[in-house]
Amino acid sequence: MLVDSPPEQRAETAPAPPTRRAIRVLGLFASVALLVLVALASIAIGAKSLPLGDVWHGLFHDSGTYADVVVGDRISRTVLGLLAGAALGLSGAVLQALTRNPLADPGLLGINAGASAAVVTAITYFGVTSLSGYVWFAFAGAAVVGALVWFLGGSRGATPVRLALAGTAISAALYGYLQAVMIMDDAALSKMRFWTVGSLASATGSTITQVAPFFVVGTIVALLLARPLNAVAMGDDTARALGANLNRTRALAMLSATVLCGAATAACGPIVFVGLMVPHVVRSFTGPDLRWILPYATILSPVLLLGADVLGRLIARPAELQVGIVTAIIGGPVFIYLVRRRRTAQL
């Protein structure tokens, strides 16, 4: 005769269900694996078809052949896509937490506009023609606008609404200046036309070396802000009750977002929607905890950017479609969907 075990014993012997934390950790590993696959696809697939054998040879040998040169260019392009994608996604997640607006992106605070205005100024008035020159002007423009938004937003008394209003006003003014200069200067228009679209095609080892330190510093600061930004996202009163330093957290968040987005924009041009889409999608399965949103956004944003870049090479062969155009085509409908879903949830 079989005797059932008591409930306590059955509970002890039954396998424990996977915890939410374990699932999130496994999700991170899966995201890293997906990122590796997309990075390999970015190296193997281009506007010009190369046999896989030539791609493999180009990865480990540098004999100066045409195929090796093409693979070398693709490696630089892929590395820049990894850095820029992570920077855009991470800065978008930080700004969404800072402004308490899930539809915010780096463009909301005028960072893209500042970089673009600085580049057109460099071309028109200083005669800068090289990408290495654009990088520093673009980064300086992003940094100046970030500081100006922080000042106009109230500095130590800054609030999410003030920061957003200040960024919107500055963006409108700078884009007006940008269009006026480009209309009056044909040379500036022809040189800016490619940069303003947003592309990884001009990636070089020199560009990566110049912007990599900014990516590293901005990423470290942003990841360290996960816990205090969690408190800020709950509202000022709750954040103070939890011991968060609001002024310091907001200042560091602005600094990290400016450094990250400024460096990405300087190297690639203004690429839209990556900083909006990825954090929003990540939040749908991680919840509001920034300790998980920030790492996931750092990993999955390059997946989107590199995937869009590969798609742009495939659909326009033997030419290519710039990644900024592809992300805009993808991001427009996604943004409309997010807005409509948000309105429906509020009804």
Protein backbone atom coordinates (compact mmCIF):
# COMPACT_ATOMS: atom_id res chain seq x y z
CA MET A 1 0.00 0.00 0.00
CA LEU A 2 1.42 3.32 -1.04
CA VAL A 3 1.35 6.15 1.42
CA ASP A 4 1.48 9.73 0.16
CA SER A 5 4.25 11.87 1.55
CA PRO A 6 3.15 14.69 3.79
CA PRO A 7 2.73 18.08 2.05
CA GLU A 8 5.85 19.50 3.73
CA GLN A 9 8.03 16.71 2.34
CA ARG A 10 6.53 17.05 -1.14
CA ALA A 11 7.26 20.77 -1.05
CA GLU A 12 10.87 20.08 -0.10
CA THR A 13 11.45 17.48 -2.82
CA ALA A 14 9.62 19.31 -5.63
CA PRO A 15 11.94 21.24 -7.94
CA ALA A 16 11.89 24.94 -7.20
CA PRO A 17 10.54 27.12 -10.01
CA PRO A 18 13.07 29.43 -11.63
CA THR A 19 13.19 32.79 -9.93
CA ARG A 20 12.61 36.06 -11.77
CA ARG A 21 16.24 36.99 -11.15
CA ALA A 22 17.49 33.74 -12.71
CA ILE A 23 15.31 34.32 -15.77
CA ARG A 24 16.69 37.84 -16.15
CA VAL A 25 20.27 36.58 -15.88
CA LEU A 26 19.62 33.91 -18.50
CA GLY A 27 18.03 36.60 -20.66
CA LEU A 28 21.23 38.65 -20.42
CA PHE A 29 23.30 35.68 -21.61
CA ALA A 30 20.87 35.12 -24.47
CA SER A 31 21.10 38.81 -25.38
CA VAL A 32 24.89 38.62 -25.45
CA ALA A 33 24.70 35.57 -27.72
CA LEU A 34 22.33 37.44 -30.05
CA LEU A 35 24.69 40.41 -30.08
CA VAL A 36 27.62 38.17 -31.07
CA LEU A 37 25.59 36.69 -33.95
CA VAL A 38 24.57 40.12 -35.24
CA ALA A 39 28.17 41.37 -34.97
CA LEU A 40 29.39 38.39 -37.00
CA ALA A 41 26.68 39.05 -39.58
CA SER A 42 27.82 42.68 -39.77
CA ILE A 43 31.34 41.50 -40.63
CA ALA A 44 30.26 38.77 -43.05
CA ILE A 45 27.51 40.65 -44.94
CA GLY A 46 28.04 43.82 -46.90
CA ALA A 47 26.83 45.79 -49.89
CA LYS A 48 29.43 43.88 -51.90
CA SER A 49 29.25 40.12 -51.59
CA LEU A 50 32.38 38.31 -50.40
CA PRO A 51 32.86 34.53 -50.08
CA LEU A 52 32.95 33.38 -46.46
CA GLY A 53 36.46 32.06 -47.04
CA ASP A 54 37.67 35.56 -47.90
CA VAL A 55 35.89 36.96 -44.85
CA TRP A 56 37.55 34.36 -42.63
CA HIS A 57 40.96 35.14 -44.16
CA GLY A 58 40.44 38.85 -43.63
CA LEU A 59 39.66 38.33 -39.95
CA PHE A 60 42.98 36.70 -39.15
CA HIS A 61 45.33 37.82 -41.93
CA ASP A 62 46.19 41.17 -43.41
CA SER A 63 47.87 40.55 -46.73
CA GLY A 64 46.60 43.75 -48.30
CA THR A 65 44.17 42.14 -50.74
CA TYR A 66 40.90 43.82 -51.65
CA ALA A 67 38.89 41.33 -49.58
CA ASP A 68 41.11 41.86 -46.53
CA VAL A 69 40.69 45.63 -46.78
CA VAL A 70 36.91 45.28 -47.06
CA VAL A 71 36.78 42.99 -44.03
CA GLY A 72 38.98 45.42 -42.08
CA ASP A 73 36.57 48.24 -42.89
CA ARG A 74 33.63 46.09 -41.79
CA ILE A 75 35.34 45.29 -38.48
CA SER A 76 35.81 49.02 -37.75
CA ARG A 77 32.19 49.62 -38.76
CA THR A 78 30.98 46.83 -36.48
CA VAL A 79 33.01 48.02 -33.49
CA LEU A 80 31.68 51.56 -33.91
CA GLY A 81 28.15 50.17 -34.20
CA LEU A 82 28.62 48.24 -30.96
CA LEU A 83 29.85 51.34 -29.11
CA ALA A 84 27.38 53.80 -30.61
CA GLY A 85 24.40 51.47 -30.21
CA ALA A 86 25.18 50.83 -26.55
CA ALA A 87 25.67 54.56 -25.96
CA LEU A 88 22.37 55.55 -27.60
CA GLY A 89 20.34 52.88 -25.79
CA LEU A 90 21.94 53.59 -22.43
CA SER A 91 21.54 57.36 -22.74
CA GLY A 92 17.90 56.90 -23.76
CA ALA A 93 17.20 54.71 -20.72
CA VAL A 94 18.87 57.25 -18.42
CA LEU A 95 16.91 60.16 -19.89
CA GLN A 96 13.62 58.29 -19.65
CA ALA A 97 14.29 57.71 -15.96
CA LEU A 98 15.50 61.28 -15.43
CA THR A 99 12.48 62.90 -17.09
CA ARG A 100 10.07 60.20 -15.89
CA ASN A 101 8.88 60.01 -19.50
CA PRO A 102 8.98 56.56 -21.16
CA LEU A 103 8.81 58.20 -24.60
CA ALA A 104 11.90 60.37 -24.08
CA ASP A 105 15.07 59.96 -26.10
CA PRO A 106 18.39 61.84 -26.37
CA GLY A 107 16.88 64.27 -28.88
CA LEU A 108 14.44 65.48 -26.23
CA LEU A 109 17.17 67.41 -24.40
CA GLY A 110 18.68 68.90 -27.54
CA ILE A 111 21.87 66.86 -27.53
CA ASN A 112 21.55 65.78 -31.17
CA ALA A 113 20.72 69.34 -32.21
CA GLY A 114 23.76 70.69 -30.39
CA ALA A 115 26.08 68.23 -32.12
CA SER A 116 24.57 68.95 -35.55
CA ALA A 117 24.78 72.72 -35.11
CA ALA A 118 28.42 72.46 -34.07
CA VAL A 119 29.30 70.37 -37.13
CA VAL A 120 27.66 72.76 -39.60
CA THR A 121 29.46 75.64 -37.88
CA ALA A 122 32.77 73.83 -38.21
CA ILE A 123 32.20 73.21 -41.92
CA THR A 124 30.92 76.67 -42.78
CA TYR A 125 33.06 78.97 -40.68
CA PHE A 126 36.19 76.94 -39.85
CA GLY A 127 36.65 74.94 -43.03
CA VAL A 128 36.70 71.54 -41.31
CA THR A 129 36.35 68.77 -43.86
CA SER A 130 37.49 65.57 -42.12
CA LEU A 131 35.54 63.25 -39.89
CA SER A 132 38.22 63.53 -37.20
CA GLY A 133 37.49 67.25 -37.08
CA TYR A 134 33.72 66.73 -36.96
CA VAL A 135 34.06 64.47 -33.93
CA TRP A 136 35.41 67.11 -31.59
CA PHE A 137 33.09 69.87 -32.76
CA ALA A 138 30.07 67.58 -32.48
CA PHE A 139 31.03 66.44 -29.03
CA ALA A 140 31.66 70.02 -27.88
CA GLY A 141 28.25 71.08 -29.24
CA ALA A 142 26.50 68.26 -27.41
CA ALA A 143 28.31 69.10 -24.17
CA VAL A 144 27.49 72.82 -24.39
CA VAL A 145 23.82 72.15 -25.06
CA GLY A 146 23.67 69.61 -22.22
CA ALA A 147 25.09 72.19 -19.81
CA LEU A 148 22.75 74.88 -21.15
CA VAL A 149 19.69 72.64 -20.74
CA TRP A 150 20.77 71.88 -17.17
CA PHE A 151 21.17 75.60 -16.43
CA LEU A 152 17.89 76.67 -18.06
CA GLY A 153 16.10 73.75 -16.47
CA GLY A 154 16.83 75.16 -13.04
CA SER A 155 20.27 73.69 -12.27
CA ARG A 156 19.98 72.48 -8.67
CA GLY A 157 16.22 72.98 -8.81
CA ALA A 158 15.83 71.15 -12.11
CA THR A 159 12.70 69.09 -12.61
CA PRO A 160 11.80 66.65 -15.39
CA VAL A 161 9.33 69.10 -16.94
CA ARG A 162 11.80 72.00 -16.91
CA LEU A 163 14.54 69.91 -18.47
CA ALA A 164 12.23 68.68 -21.23
CA LEU A 165 10.94 72.20 -21.99
CA ALA A 166 14.45 73.64 -22.05
CA GLY A 167 15.65 70.88 -24.37
CA THR A 168 12.72 71.32 -26.74
CA ALA A 169 13.20 75.09 -26.95
CA ILE A 170 16.94 74.82 -27.60
CA SER A 171 16.42 72.09 -30.20
CA ALA A 172 13.95 74.24 -32.13
CA ALA A 173 16.33 77.21 -32.14
CA LEU A 174 19.36 75.14 -33.17
CA TYR A 175 17.56 73.31 -35.96
CA GLY A 176 16.39 76.68 -37.29
CA TYR A 177 20.02 77.88 -37.30
CA LEU A 178 21.10 74.61 -38.92
CA GLN A 179 18.62 74.90 -41.78
CA ALA A 180 19.43 78.59 -42.37
CA VAL A 181 23.17 77.98 -42.66
CA MET A 182 22.73 74.97 -44.93
CA ILE A 183 20.39 76.88 -47.24
CA MET A 184 22.80 79.81 -47.56
CA ASP A 185 25.94 77.68 -47.98
CA ASP A 186 25.85 75.06 -50.73
CA ALA A 187 29.18 73.57 -49.63
CA ALA A 188 27.90 73.07 -46.10
CA LEU A 189 24.72 71.51 -47.48
CA SER A 190 26.59 68.96 -49.60
CA LYS A 191 28.95 67.99 -46.78
CA MET A 192 26.28 67.85 -44.08
CA ARG A 193 23.83 65.86 -46.19
CA PHE A 194 25.58 62.55 -45.52
CA TRP A 195 26.48 63.23 -41.89
CA THR A 196 23.00 64.34 -40.80
CA VAL A 197 21.43 61.11 -42.10
CA GLY A 198 23.43 59.00 -39.63
CA SER A 199 25.76 56.30 -40.87
CA LEU A 200 28.44 53.83 -39.79
CA ALA A 201 30.06 53.75 -43.22
CA SER A 202 32.83 56.24 -42.35
CA ALA A 203 34.05 54.29 -39.33
CA THR A 204 37.81 54.16 -38.95
CA GLY A 205 40.17 53.01 -36.26
CA SER A 206 41.09 56.64 -35.58
CA THR A 207 37.47 57.64 -35.00
CA ILE A 208 36.92 54.72 -32.63
CA THR A 209 40.08 55.57 -30.67
CA GLN A 210 38.96 59.19 -30.26
CA VAL A 211 35.46 58.46 -28.98
CA ALA A 212 36.04 55.19 -27.06
CA PRO A 213 37.15 56.90 -23.79
CA PHE A 214 33.91 58.89 -23.72
CA PHE A 215 31.85 55.75 -24.25
CA VAL A 216 33.66 54.00 -21.39
CA VAL A 217 33.31 56.89 -18.92
CA GLY A 218 29.68 57.56 -19.82
CA THR A 219 28.76 53.88 -19.54
CA ILE A 220 30.37 53.47 -16.12
CA VAL A 221 28.65 56.59 -14.74
CA ALA A 222 25.26 55.54 -16.16
CA LEU A 223 25.43 52.00 -14.77
CA LEU A 224 26.42 53.30 -11.33
CA LEU A 225 23.32 55.53 -11.34
CA ALA A 226 20.86 52.63 -11.61
CA ARG A 227 19.94 52.54 -7.92
CA PRO A 228 19.62 56.33 -7.33
CA LEU A 229 17.67 56.71 -10.58
CA ASN A 230 15.27 54.05 -9.34
CA ALA A 231 14.56 56.32 -6.39
CA VAL A 232 14.24 59.45 -8.57
CA ALA A 233 11.76 57.66 -10.84
CA MET A 234 9.40 57.26 -7.86
CA GLY A 235 9.07 61.02 -7.40
CA ASP A 236 11.04 63.68 -5.58
CA ASP A 237 9.47 63.18 -2.16
CA THR A 238 9.95 59.42 -2.23
CA ALA A 239 13.51 59.80 -3.47
CA ARG A 240 14.37 62.14 -0.60
CA ALA A 241 12.78 59.75 1.87
CA LEU A 242 14.98 56.96 0.49
CA GLY A 243 18.07 59.10 0.96
CA ALA A 244 18.77 59.89 -2.70
CA ASN A 245 20.64 63.10 -3.52
CA LEU A 246 18.37 64.50 -6.24
CA ASN A 247 20.67 67.27 -7.47
CA ARG A 248 23.72 65.06 -7.70
CA THR A 249 21.79 62.21 -9.36
CA ARG A 250 20.24 64.51 -11.97
CA ALA A 251 23.53 66.25 -12.69
CA LEU A 252 25.38 62.96 -13.16
CA ALA A 253 22.53 61.56 -15.26
CA MET A 254 22.67 64.62 -17.53
CA LEU A 255 26.45 64.30 -17.72
CA SER A 256 26.41 60.60 -18.65
CA ALA A 257 23.63 61.04 -21.23
CA THR A 258 25.42 64.01 -22.80
CA VAL A 259 28.75 62.19 -22.96
CA LEU A 260 27.24 59.01 -24.40
CA CYS A 261 24.91 60.59 -26.93
CA GLY A 262 27.41 63.30 -27.82
CA ALA A 263 30.13 60.76 -28.60
CA ALA A 264 27.75 58.57 -30.63
CA THR A 265 26.40 61.54 -32.59
CA ALA A 266 29.91 62.88 -33.19
CA ALA A 267 31.09 59.59 -34.68
CA CYS A 268 27.97 58.52 -36.61
CA GLY A 269 25.73 61.54 -37.00
CA PRO A 270 22.29 61.87 -35.38
CA ILE A 271 20.70 58.40 -35.36
CA VAL A 272 17.13 58.53 -34.10
CA PHE A 273 14.80 56.13 -32.28
CA VAL A 274 17.42 53.69 -30.93
CA GLY A 275 17.42 55.47 -27.57
CA LEU A 276 13.63 55.46 -27.57
CA MET A 277 12.73 51.99 -28.79
CA VAL A 278 15.13 49.69 -26.99
CA PRO A 279 14.68 50.94 -23.39
CA HIS A 280 10.92 50.94 -23.89
CA VAL A 281 10.91 47.37 -25.20
CA VAL A 282 13.30 46.23 -22.46
CA ARG A 283 11.08 47.74 -19.79
CA SER A 284 8.18 45.60 -21.00
CA PHE A 285 9.88 42.40 -19.79
CA THR A 286 12.26 43.60 -17.04
CA GLY A 287 9.86 45.89 -15.25
CA PRO A 288 10.84 49.37 -14.06
CA ASP A 289 14.03 48.35 -12.24
CA LEU A 290 16.91 50.25 -13.85
CA ARG A 291 19.42 47.76 -12.46
CA TRP A 292 18.13 45.47 -15.21
CA ILE A 293 16.96 48.01 -17.80
CA LEU A 294 20.40 49.61 -18.17
CA PRO A 295 22.39 46.39 -18.78
CA TYR A 296 19.76 45.05 -21.17
CA ALA A 297 19.65 48.35 -23.08
CA THR A 298 23.45 48.35 -23.30
CA ILE A 299 23.41 44.91 -24.94
CA LEU A 300 20.28 45.03 -27.10
CA SER A 301 20.69 48.55 -28.55
CA PRO A 302 23.74 47.51 -30.63
CA VAL A 303 21.68 44.53 -31.83
CA LEU A 304 19.12 46.96 -33.27
CA LEU A 305 21.72 49.35 -34.70
CA LEU A 306 23.91 46.69 -36.31
CA GLY A 307 20.85 44.76 -37.52
CA ALA A 308 19.51 47.91 -39.18
CA ASP A 309 22.93 48.55 -40.72
CA VAL A 310 23.09 45.04 -42.19
CA LEU A 311 19.54 45.40 -43.50
CA GLY A 312 20.47 48.69 -45.18
CA ARG A 313 23.35 46.97 -46.99
CA LEU A 314 21.14 44.13 -48.21
CA ILE A 315 18.09 45.96 -49.49
CA ALA A 316 20.00 48.49 -51.62
CA ARG A 317 22.77 46.33 -53.12
CA PRO A 318 25.18 47.16 -54.68
CA ALA A 319 24.70 50.52 -52.93
CA GLU A 320 23.53 50.80 -49.33
CA LEU A 321 20.92 52.59 -47.26
CA GLN A 322 22.31 54.54 -44.33
CA VAL A 323 21.50 53.11 -40.91
CA GLY A 324 19.90 56.38 -39.79
CA ILE A 325 17.29 56.01 -42.53
CA VAL A 326 16.58 52.38 -41.62
CA THR A 327 16.15 53.11 -37.91
CA ALA A 328 13.84 56.03 -38.77
CA ILE A 329 11.72 53.80 -41.01
CA ILE A 330 11.50 51.18 -38.27
CA GLY A 331 11.17 53.65 -35.43
CA GLY A 332 8.37 55.81 -36.84
CA PRO A 333 5.66 53.12 -36.75
CA VAL A 334 7.01 51.81 -33.42
CA PHE A 335 6.76 55.29 -31.89
CA ILE A 336 3.18 55.71 -33.14
CA TYR A 337 2.30 52.31 -31.67
CA LEU A 338 3.84 53.21 -28.31
CA VAL A 339 1.97 56.53 -28.16
CA ARG A 340 -1.35 54.91 -29.07
CA ARG A 341 -0.83 52.11 -26.53
CA ARG A 342 0.04 54.66 -23.85
CA ARG A 343 -3.11 56.67 -24.61
CA THR A 344 -5.24 53.51 -24.54
CA ALA A 345 -3.77 52.52 -21.16
CA GLN A 346 -4.70 55.93 -19.74
CA LEU A 347 -8.33 55.73 -20.87
